[in-house]
Amino acid sequence: MEKLCKYGTNRVITPKGVLPQAATMIDNTMVVKDNELLIDVITLNIDSASFTQIKKACNSDVKKMEEMILEIVKDRGKMQNPVTGSGGMLIGKVKEVGKLFPDQSLKVGDKIATLVSLSLTPLLINRIKKINIENDQVNIDGTAILFETGIFAKVPSDMNEHLVLAALDVAGAPAQVDKLVNEGDSVAIIGAAGKSGVLCAYQAMKKAGINGTVIGVVNEPQQILELKDLELCDDVVMADATNALDVYEKIMAINGEQVDVTINVVNVTDTEMGCILSTKETGIVYFFSMATSFTKAALGAEGVGSDVKMIIGNGYTAGHADLTLNLVNNVPLIKRLFEKKYT
Ligand code: NAP
């Protein structure tokens, strides 16, 4: 009899000995093992770094993007972008509950969002129905497997499923901001106009309070106006996050000194040094971006003699789904913003 593994290692094909996230190929046979959950997938939310890379590689040609996504899943048994290494998440309906799956209260047809990355989730795509090039969501006809240790959230019946998917994709970011930012802190959000950017900005303003400062760094002039209108930051500046000195100088010009906490929520590579230079040695840089390079951050900080504390943006932190869904549901300006983009 096959030995079941709560982490899904029994589905790893290559290389042997690694967990499913690190595998280059996993078994996506859609026959549920006793400790697994089978899901009828409705929509994939490809993470922004991955979606941006695919979009760029295909010159925004939706047909080519479709072929690339199908090819990745065929090769790997999961939607893990080989360039960024990242995944995303999905919503779907429960199709079958293995008899040893921990949550036996789940019923066939329950709508859930997985809270583990697509980069480790066995996935089979029969057909791509639609790629929404504006919001990273891909509607498919397909199935997926959740392992025994895979976390998920039920999609609240009073919320639009695409909005829930968008919010939960980045749930770790505002929930970490809640833990990292203290009253009176100065905070820089790099990529503040993006999906996690606005959630982090809201949470940072709330935590830093009236004695703190939240500075949003954005890419385009229009985004300055939008964020100022929404009052999600105390100040908003335009700077290219890949230009370290530009980011540093703009933040210094506003804050007069480096900030206590920097949150990196961009979706492109080469943004590590702007964050490091802009943050106090006693401060924290939180790298949520999946385009972050450990090597560039570690060696870059050493190279400029910075002792800053750097945190890898773990997608999970306790209570992240509740905090983020509450935020999106109960803060009208964020709700309107998400409804406009995702529903
Ligand atoms: P998003 O909505 O696409 O936002 C990214 C933002 O970065 C956009 O506003 C974008 O502006 C901005 N940006 C891009 N290039 C820039 C530059 N050179 N200078 C300044 N701003 C720039 O992305 P998201 O969904 O919030 O995701 C943010 C990051 O988190 C991504 O890297 C994603 O992969 C990652 N992520 C991590 C986890 C985790 O578990 N750690 C989970 C989910 C997602 P434009 O729109 O003008 O380009």
PDB file of N, CA and C in Angstrom, residues 35 61 98 151:
ATOM      1  N   ASN A  35      -5.736  11.164   2.037  1.00  0.00           N
ATOM      2  CA  ASN A  35      -5.501  12.370   2.849  1.00  0.00           C
ATOM      3  C   ASN A  35      -5.542  13.661   2.025  1.00  0.00           C
ATOM      4  N   ASP A  61       0.313  38.864 -25.942  1.00  0.00           N
ATOM      5  CA  ASP A  61      -0.542  38.106 -26.852  1.00  0.00           C
ATOM      6  C   ASP A  61      -1.238  36.994 -26.041  1.00  0.00           C
ATOM      7  N   GLY A  98     -11.057  13.256   0.563  1.00  0.00           N
ATOM      8  CA  GLY A  98     -10.451  11.982   0.956  1.00  0.00           C
ATOM      9  C   GLY A  98     -10.858  11.626   2.375  1.00  0.00           C
ATOM     10  N   ILE A 151      -3.576  24.645   3.488  1.00  0.00           N
ATOM     11  CA  ILE A 151      -4.604  25.464   4.121  1.00  0.00           C
ATOM     12  C   ILE A 151      -5.518  26.077   3.057  1.00  0.00           C
TER      13      ILE A 151
END
